[in-house]
Amino acid sequence: MQENNMQNVCVVGAGAMGHQIGMLCALGGCGTVIQDVNESSLKKAKEALVYQIDKWVQKGKLTETEKEAAFSRLAFTTNLKEAASNADFVIEAVTEKLDVKRNVFAELDEIVPEHAILATNSSTIVSSLLADVTNRPEKVCNMHFFFPPLVMDCVEVVRSELTSDETAQEAMNLCEKINRTAVLLNKEISGFVANRILGALSKEAVKLYEEGYASFEDIDLICTKALKHPIGPFALMDLSGIDVAYYVNQQRFAETGDPEDKPAKCIEEKVEAGMLGRKTGQGWYTYEKV
């Protein structure tokens, strides 16, 4: 597949990550289809994008013409075959559960053209755990965007031992096309670079909280004031979704068997209570629902 043929992108999953990745691709000139099994999720995604891009136009970041052009390249559907049958590049952004992702990749492999690349946006699950359900392991890689994708200018492109040089380069090319800084990791490790560093910080913050050394508010305050972090670890969990942290820890524990990798009790309690952060209006902090 030549770079100039990388025209059609399919994003599977219209959640917090997926719909913004889709808009990045549309803004970058790609014909883009966002697919989700839930019609209401697609409706919510479209409304969120209209709101966000309208704000960009108001602030002068985009012209009205550029906005209309991007939306003209963007489509939404619940039908995976319709979304992916003409795709040159697929970015999966479904829930952070291995079995769900494996099912999606197996289905995609039957639908997409022979030349198409399958990338996962997973922040933890390495692509080699997905590649074996396809007949194109050399065309599978990680393409990890950071939340929120429309703001964060970084993508970790991670290749497995099976990923071809061409696939890795095409992923890097797509990042350039959509105006994102890509960093290539030539060796797999769960969590990659950013989230392993961030995870170590978050794990220590939760431990200090659970052992009663300080409140979560004060831990966040110390991180923002003393360490100059833009946001504290608990507020960041709320932003990205406490359930995401929970599933990440579950997956890591499944891989390592190390009890230290299990989700912390306080995280488990939040998930069981449905207090997932900003998206539910309640997590570590309370938020007004928009």
mmCIF file of C-alpha atoms in Angstrom:
data_model
loop_
_atom_site.group_PDB
_atom_site.id
_atom_site.type_symbol
_atom_site.label_atom_id
_atom_site.label_comp_id
_atom_site.label_asym_id
_atom_site.label_seq_id
_atom_site.Cartn_x
_atom_site.Cartn_y
_atom_site.Cartn_z
ATOM 1 C CA MET A 1 0.000 0.000 0.000
ATOM 2 C CA GLN A 2 1.428 3.330 -1.023
ATOM 3 C CA GLU A 3 1.126 6.348 1.250
ATOM 4 C CA ASN A 4 -0.981 8.254 -1.277
ATOM 5 C CA ASN A 5 -3.493 5.392 -1.305
ATOM 6 C CA MET A 6 -4.084 5.654 2.444
ATOM 7 C CA GLN A 7 -7.352 7.474 1.936
ATOM 8 C CA ASN A 8 -10.017 5.609 3.887
ATOM 9 C CA VAL A 9 -9.944 5.139 7.645
ATOM 10 C CA CYS A 10 -12.362 3.212 9.831
ATOM 11 C CA VAL A 11 -12.473 3.854 13.588
ATOM 12 C CA VAL A 12 -14.190 1.123 15.588
ATOM 13 C CA GLY A 13 -15.695 2.492 18.790
ATOM 14 C CA ALA A 14 -17.286 5.931 19.208
ATOM 15 C CA GLY A 15 -16.353 6.460 22.846
ATOM 16 C CA ALA A 16 -14.166 9.109 24.454
ATOM 17 C CA MET A 17 -11.154 8.143 22.318
ATOM 18 C CA GLY A 18 -12.700 6.824 19.121
ATOM 19 C CA HIS A 19 -14.843 9.742 18.039
ATOM 20 C CA GLN A 20 -11.985 12.212 18.494
ATOM 21 C CA ILE A 21 -9.534 9.965 16.602
ATOM 22 C CA GLY A 22 -12.106 9.822 13.829
ATOM 23 C CA MET A 23 -12.335 13.605 13.675
ATOM 24 C CA LEU A 24 -8.531 13.901 13.583
ATOM 25 C CA CYS A 25 -8.511 11.627 10.535
ATOM 26 C CA ALA A 26 -11.281 13.619 8.844
ATOM 27 C CA LEU A 27 -9.470 16.886 9.568
ATOM 28 C CA GLY A 28 -6.346 15.300 8.053
ATOM 29 C CA GLY A 29 -8.130 14.672 4.768
ATOM 30 C CA CYS A 30 -9.090 11.009 5.166
ATOM 31 C CA GLY A 31 -12.509 9.661 4.340
ATOM 32 C CA THR A 32 -13.448 8.399 7.789
ATOM 33 C CA VAL A 33 -16.193 6.162 9.154
ATOM 34 C CA ILE A 34 -16.785 5.839 12.902
ATOM 35 C CA GLN A 35 -18.523 2.592 13.812
ATOM 36 C CA ASP A 36 -20.153 1.623 17.078
ATOM 37 C CA VAL A 37 -22.684 -1.072 17.936
ATOM 38 C CA ASN A 38 -24.699 1.470 19.915
ATOM 39 C CA GLU A 39 -26.697 4.032 17.937
ATOM 40 C CA SER A 40 -26.969 6.327 20.944
ATOM 41 C CA SER A 41 -23.170 6.350 21.291
ATOM 42 C CA LEU A 42 -22.861 7.488 17.683
ATOM 43 C CA LYS A 43 -25.422 10.238 18.228
ATOM 44 C CA LYS A 44 -23.602 11.415 21.342
ATOM 45 C CA ALA A 45 -20.248 11.292 19.502
ATOM 46 C CA LYS A 46 -21.532 13.419 16.631
ATOM 47 C CA GLU A 47 -23.026 15.981 19.014
ATOM 48 C CA ALA A 48 -19.767 16.172 20.977
ATOM 49 C CA LEU A 49 -17.745 16.708 17.797
ATOM 50 C CA VAL A 50 -20.064 19.424 16.504
ATOM 51 C CA TYR A 51 -19.777 21.195 19.847
ATOM 52 C CA GLN A 52 -15.971 20.880 19.953
ATOM 53 C CA ILE A 53 -15.325 21.900 16.356
ATOM 54 C CA ASP A 54 -17.763 24.825 16.601
ATOM 55 C CA LYS A 55 -15.667 26.064 19.532
ATOM 56 C CA TRP A 56 -12.545 25.784 17.383
ATOM 57 C CA VAL A 57 -14.212 27.866 14.668
ATOM 58 C CA GLN A 58 -15.249 30.492 17.222
ATOM 59 C CA LYS A 59 -11.664 30.674 18.495
ATOM 60 C CA GLY A 60 -10.236 30.936 14.984
ATOM 61 C CA LYS A 61 -8.493 27.555 15.042
ATOM 62 C CA LEU A 62 -10.506 26.439 12.006
ATOM 63 C CA THR A 63 -12.486 28.200 9.330
ATOM 64 C CA GLU A 64 -16.142 27.392 8.699
ATOM 65 C CA THR A 65 -15.076 25.973 5.323
ATOM 66 C CA GLU A 66 -12.514 23.663 6.961
ATOM 67 C CA LYS A 67 -15.109 22.506 9.466
ATOM 68 C CA GLU A 68 -17.647 21.707 6.744
ATOM 69 C CA ALA A 69 -15.006 19.873 4.709
ATOM 70 C CA ALA A 70 -14.031 17.721 7.700
ATOM 71 C CA PHE A 71 -17.619 16.782 8.488
ATOM 72 C CA SER A 72 -18.234 15.986 4.819
ATOM 73 C CA ARG A 73 -15.484 13.358 5.084
ATOM 74 C CA LEU A 74 -16.932 11.871 8.288
ATOM 75 C CA ALA A 75 -19.660 9.219 8.522
ATOM 76 C CA PHE A 76 -21.215 7.247 11.382
ATOM 77 C CA THR A 77 -22.687 3.743 11.298
ATOM 78 C CA THR A 78 -23.536 0.752 13.464
ATOM 79 C CA ASN A 79 -22.701 -1.605 10.594
ATOM 80 C CA LEU A 80 -19.103 -2.859 10.817
ATOM 81 C CA LYS A 81 -19.111 -4.312 7.302
ATOM 82 C CA GLU A 82 -20.307 -1.021 5.870
ATOM 83 C CA ALA A 83 -17.677 0.883 7.876
ATOM 84 C CA ALA A 84 -14.644 -1.289 7.159
ATOM 85 C CA SER A 85 -15.147 -2.977 3.783
ATOM 86 C CA ASN A 86 -13.370 -0.169 1.937
ATOM 87 C CA ALA A 87 -10.868 0.795 4.655
ATOM 88 C CA ASP A 88 -7.159 1.174 4.044
ATOM 89 C CA PHE A 89 -6.492 1.618 7.754
ATOM 90 C CA VAL A 90 -8.581 0.584 10.778
ATOM 91 C CA ILE A 91 -8.069 1.973 14.279
ATOM 92 C CA GLU A 92 -9.833 -0.042 16.988
ATOM 93 C CA ALA A 93 -10.883 1.930 20.059
ATOM 94 C CA VAL A 94 -13.306 -0.342 21.913
ATOM 95 C CA THR A 95 -13.314 -1.212 25.605
ATOM 96 C CA GLU A 96 -9.980 -2.257 27.162
ATOM 97 C CA LYS A 97 -10.846 -5.967 27.346
ATOM 98 C CA LEU A 98 -8.740 -8.534 25.520
ATOM 99 C CA ASP A 99 -11.595 -10.872 24.567
ATOM 100 C CA VAL A 100 -13.650 -8.011 23.120
ATOM 101 C CA LYS A 101 -10.714 -6.731 21.060
ATOM 102 C CA ARG A 102 -9.859 -10.219 19.785
ATOM 103 C CA ASN A 103 -13.440 -10.671 18.585
ATOM 104 C CA VAL A 104 -13.326 -7.302 16.814
ATOM 105 C CA PHE A 105 -10.012 -8.083 15.110
ATOM 106 C CA ALA A 106 -11.198 -11.505 13.955
ATOM 107 C CA GLU A 107 -14.309 -9.939 12.438
ATOM 108 C CA LEU A 108 -12.374 -7.085 10.852
ATOM 109 C CA ASP A 109 -9.931 -9.507 9.246
ATOM 110 C CA GLU A 110 -12.826 -11.061 7.332
ATOM 111 C CA ILE A 111 -14.170 -7.682 6.181
ATOM 112 C CA VAL A 112 -11.306 -5.353 5.266
ATOM 113 C CA PRO A 113 -9.363 -5.423 1.986
ATOM 114 C CA GLU A 114 -6.213 -7.532 1.796
ATOM 115 C CA HIS A 115 -3.915 -4.496 1.988
ATOM 116 C CA ALA A 116 -5.611 -2.931 5.039
ATOM 117 C CA ILE A 117 -3.724 -2.341 8.290
ATOM 118 C CA LEU A 118 -5.378 -3.109 11.640
ATOM 119 C CA ALA A 119 -4.225 -0.953 14.556
ATOM 120 C CA THR A 120 -5.378 -0.975 18.144
ATOM 121 C CA ASN A 121 -5.529 2.178 20.224
ATOM 122 C CA SER A 122 -5.065 0.104 23.378
ATOM 123 C CA SER A 123 -2.931 1.715 26.043
ATOM 124 C CA THR A 124 -2.001 -1.656 27.567
ATOM 125 C CA ILE A 125 -2.824 -4.633 25.354
ATOM 126 C CA VAL A 126 0.014 -5.290 22.925
ATOM 127 C CA SER A 127 -0.924 -6.024 19.320
ATOM 128 C CA SER A 128 0.681 -9.494 19.282
ATOM 129 C CA LEU A 129 -2.162 -10.607 21.583
ATOM 130 C CA LEU A 130 -4.574 -9.671 18.771
ATOM 131 C CA ALA A 131 -2.597 -10.496 15.639
ATOM 132 C CA ASP A 132 -3.010 -14.260 15.926
ATOM 133 C CA VAL A 133 -6.771 -14.083 15.310
ATOM 134 C CA THR A 134 -6.072 -12.534 11.887
ATOM 135 C CA ASN A 135 -4.519 -13.770 8.664
ATOM 136 C CA ARG A 136 -2.386 -10.609 8.484
ATOM 137 C CA PRO A 137 -0.198 -10.505 11.638
ATOM 138 C CA GLU A 138 2.395 -8.446 9.758
ATOM 139 C CA LYS A 139 -0.258 -5.735 9.245
ATOM 140 C CA VAL A 140 -1.194 -5.392 12.934
ATOM 141 C CA CYS A 141 0.246 -2.821 15.346
ATOM 142 C CA ASN A 142 -0.538 -0.537 18.270
ATOM 143 C CA MET A 143 -1.340 3.092 17.587
ATOM 144 C CA HIS A 144 -1.853 4.595 21.028
ATOM 145 C CA PHE A 145 -3.367 8.072 21.085
ATOM 146 C CA PHE A 146 -3.543 10.063 24.321
ATOM 147 C CA PHE A 147 -6.682 11.512 25.852
ATOM 148 C CA PRO A 148 -8.124 13.748 24.568
ATOM 149 C CA PRO A 149 -6.841 12.993 21.041
ATOM 150 C CA LEU A 150 -7.973 16.334 19.592
ATOM 151 C CA VAL A 151 -5.697 18.085 22.097
ATOM 152 C CA MET A 152 -2.806 15.733 22.844
ATOM 153 C CA ASP A 153 -0.036 15.795 20.249
ATOM 154 C CA CYS A 154 1.531 12.359 20.681
ATOM 155 C CA VAL A 155 0.944 8.828 19.412
ATOM 156 C CA GLU A 156 2.907 5.771 20.506
ATOM 157 C CA VAL A 157 3.242 3.477 17.475
ATOM 158 C CA VAL A 158 4.284 0.051 18.760
ATOM 159 C CA ARG A 159 5.357 -2.844 16.589
ATOM 160 C CA SER A 160 5.474 -6.479 17.611
ATOM 161 C CA GLU A 161 8.002 -9.009 16.304
ATOM 162 C CA LEU A 162 5.451 -9.817 13.609
ATOM 163 C CA THR A 163 4.718 -6.238 12.473
ATOM 164 C CA SER A 164 6.326 -5.443 9.126
ATOM 165 C CA ASP A 165 8.498 -2.413 8.475
ATOM 166 C CA GLU A 166 5.910 -1.215 5.950
ATOM 167 C CA THR A 167 3.085 -1.391 8.488
ATOM 168 C CA ALA A 168 5.056 0.534 11.093
ATOM 169 C CA GLN A 169 5.929 3.170 8.500
ATOM 170 C CA GLU A 170 2.332 3.484 7.302
ATOM 171 C CA ALA A 171 1.197 4.076 10.889
ATOM 172 C CA MET A 172 3.836 6.778 11.231
ATOM 173 C CA ASN A 173 2.733 8.264 7.889
ATOM 174 C CA LEU A 174 -0.884 8.420 9.036
ATOM 175 C CA CYS A 175 0.160 10.249 12.208
ATOM 176 C CA GLU A 176 1.984 12.811 10.083
ATOM 177 C CA LYS A 177 -1.048 13.184 7.827
ATOM 178 C CA ILE A 178 -3.326 13.945 10.784
ATOM 179 C CA ASN A 179 -0.788 16.313 12.341
ATOM 180 C CA ARG A 180 0.261 14.209 15.292
ATOM 181 C CA THR A 181 3.777 13.547 16.604
ATOM 182 C CA ALA A 182 4.449 9.817 16.416
ATOM 183 C CA VAL A 183 7.079 7.900 18.361
ATOM 184 C CA LEU A 184 7.947 4.393 17.206
ATOM 185 C CA LEU A 185 8.589 1.677 19.799
ATOM 186 C CA ASN A 186 10.376 -1.281 18.247
ATOM 187 C CA LYS A 187 9.676 -3.643 21.133
ATOM 188 C CA GLU A 188 6.437 -4.497 22.926
ATOM 189 C CA ILE A 189 5.830 -3.964 26.623
ATOM 190 C CA SER A 190 2.462 -3.665 28.348
ATOM 191 C CA GLY A 191 1.628 -0.005 28.957
ATOM 192 C CA PHE A 192 4.359 1.197 26.566
ATOM 193 C CA VAL A 193 6.349 4.228 27.773
ATOM 194 C CA ALA A 194 4.021 7.007 28.918
ATOM 195 C CA ASN A 195 1.521 4.830 30.761
ATOM 196 C CA ARG A 196 4.187 2.780 32.530
ATOM 197 C CA ILE A 197 5.651 5.987 33.942
ATOM 198 C CA LEU A 198 2.211 7.427 34.661
ATOM 199 C CA GLY A 199 1.016 4.107 36.102
ATOM 200 C CA ALA A 200 3.877 4.004 38.579
ATOM 201 C CA LEU A 201 2.900 7.484 39.792
ATOM 202 C CA SER A 202 -0.784 6.588 40.009
ATOM 203 C CA LYS A 203 -0.083 3.314 41.824
ATOM 204 C CA GLU A 204 1.975 5.106 44.480
ATOM 205 C CA ALA A 205 -0.670 7.839 44.826
ATOM 206 C CA VAL A 206 -3.414 5.254 45.412
ATOM 207 C CA LYS A 207 -1.238 3.380 47.918
ATOM 208 C CA LEU A 208 -0.577 6.570 49.892
ATOM 209 C CA TYR A 209 -4.308 7.315 49.899
ATOM 210 C CA GLU A 210 -5.401 3.808 50.925
ATOM 211 C CA GLU A 211 -2.861 3.715 53.743
ATOM 212 C CA GLY A 212 -4.166 6.999 55.100
ATOM 213 C CA TYR A 213 -1.141 9.234 54.590
ATOM 214 C CA ALA A 214 -3.155 11.940 52.840
ATOM 215 C CA SER A 215 -6.525 12.566 51.232
ATOM 216 C CA PHE A 216 -6.784 12.138 47.481
ATOM 217 C CA GLU A 217 -7.418 15.897 47.205
ATOM 218 C CA ASP A 218 -4.174 16.693 49.011
ATOM 219 C CA ILE A 219 -2.203 14.176 46.959
ATOM 220 C CA ASP A 220 -3.482 15.884 43.816
ATOM 221 C CA LEU A 221 -2.615 19.262 45.302
ATOM 222 C CA ILE A 222 0.968 18.196 46.063
ATOM 223 C CA CYS A 223 1.413 16.840 42.532
ATOM 224 C CA THR A 224 0.168 20.059 40.932
ATOM 225 C CA LYS A 225 1.916 22.499 43.293
ATOM 226 C CA ALA A 226 5.154 20.735 44.199
ATOM 227 C CA LEU A 227 5.724 18.670 41.039
ATOM 228 C CA LYS A 228 4.081 21.157 38.665
ATOM 229 C CA HIS A 229 1.923 18.481 37.065
ATOM 230 C CA PRO A 230 -0.987 20.052 35.133
ATOM 231 C CA ILE A 231 -3.423 17.669 36.833
ATOM 232 C CA GLY A 232 -3.194 15.338 39.830
ATOM 233 C CA PRO A 233 -3.356 11.519 39.508
ATOM 234 C CA PHE A 234 -6.877 11.214 40.941
ATOM 235 C CA ALA A 235 -8.263 14.023 38.783
ATOM 236 C CA LEU A 236 -6.556 12.377 35.808
ATOM 237 C CA MET A 237 -8.256 9.063 36.588
ATOM 238 C CA ASP A 238 -11.575 10.912 36.542
ATOM 239 C CA LEU A 239 -10.705 12.497 33.221
ATOM 240 C CA SER A 240 -9.712 9.297 31.430
ATOM 241 C CA GLY A 241 -12.236 7.060 33.228
ATOM 242 C CA ILE A 242 -11.728 5.069 36.421
ATOM 243 C CA ASP A 243 -12.996 1.965 34.620
ATOM 244 C CA VAL A 244 -10.129 2.319 32.141
ATOM 245 C CA ALA A 245 -7.602 2.151 34.992
ATOM 246 C CA TYR A 246 -9.488 -0.844 36.410
ATOM 247 C CA TYR A 247 -9.428 -2.805 33.135
ATOM 248 C CA VAL A 248 -5.772 -1.943 32.564
ATOM 249 C CA ASN A 249 -4.841 -3.377 35.959
ATOM 250 C CA GLN A 250 -6.993 -6.437 35.379
ATOM 251 C CA GLN A 251 -5.250 -7.099 32.064
ATOM 252 C CA ARG A 252 -1.797 -6.596 33.534
ATOM 253 C CA PHE A 253 -2.585 -8.982 36.419
ATOM 254 C CA ALA A 254 -3.857 -11.565 33.902
ATOM 255 C CA GLU A 255 -0.516 -11.315 32.093
ATOM 256 C CA THR A 256 1.825 -11.288 35.090
ATOM 257 C CA GLY A 257 -0.060 -13.078 37.875
ATOM 258 C CA ASP A 258 1.568 -10.602 40.256
ATOM 259 C CA PRO A 259 -0.877 -9.533 43.035
ATOM 260 C CA GLU A 260 0.773 -6.098 42.945
ATOM 261 C CA ASP A 261 -0.768 -5.607 39.499
ATOM 262 C CA LYS A 262 -4.345 -6.208 40.676
ATOM 263 C CA PRO A 263 -6.723 -3.219 40.722
ATOM 264 C CA ALA A 264 -6.591 -1.389 44.066
ATOM 265 C CA LYS A 265 -9.575 -1.913 46.374
ATOM 266 C CA CYS A 266 -10.640 1.736 46.161
ATOM 267 C CA ILE A 267 -10.597 1.577 42.337
ATOM 268 C CA GLU A 268 -12.650 -1.613 42.353
ATOM 269 C CA GLU A 269 -15.197 -0.002 44.676
ATOM 270 C CA LYS A 270 -15.568 3.015 42.385
ATOM 271 C CA VAL A 271 -16.201 0.796 39.355
ATOM 272 C CA GLU A 272 -18.719 -1.375 41.207
ATOM 273 C CA ALA A 273 -20.565 1.781 42.289
ATOM 274 C CA GLY A 274 -20.596 3.143 38.721
ATOM 275 C CA MET A 275 -18.562 6.178 39.819
ATOM 276 C CA LEU A 276 -16.317 6.303 36.776
ATOM 277 C CA GLY A 277 -15.302 9.958 36.721
ATOM 278 C CA ARG A 278 -16.313 12.847 34.512
ATOM 279 C CA LYS A 279 -18.367 10.695 32.145
ATOM 280 C CA THR A 280 -20.724 9.647 34.950
ATOM 281 C CA GLY A 281 -20.621 12.939 36.872
ATOM 282 C CA GLN A 282 -18.999 11.298 39.890
ATOM 283 C CA GLY A 283 -15.616 9.718 40.473
ATOM 284 C CA TRP A 284 -13.041 10.933 42.934
ATOM 285 C CA TYR A 285 -14.636 14.353 42.430
ATOM 286 C CA THR A 286 -18.159 15.451 41.569
ATOM 287 C CA TYR A 287 -18.911 17.047 38.203
ATOM 288 C CA GLU A 288 -21.854 18.822 36.675
ATOM 289 C CA LYS A 289 -23.119 16.745 33.782
ATOM 290 C CA VAL A 290 -23.247 18.691 30.514
#
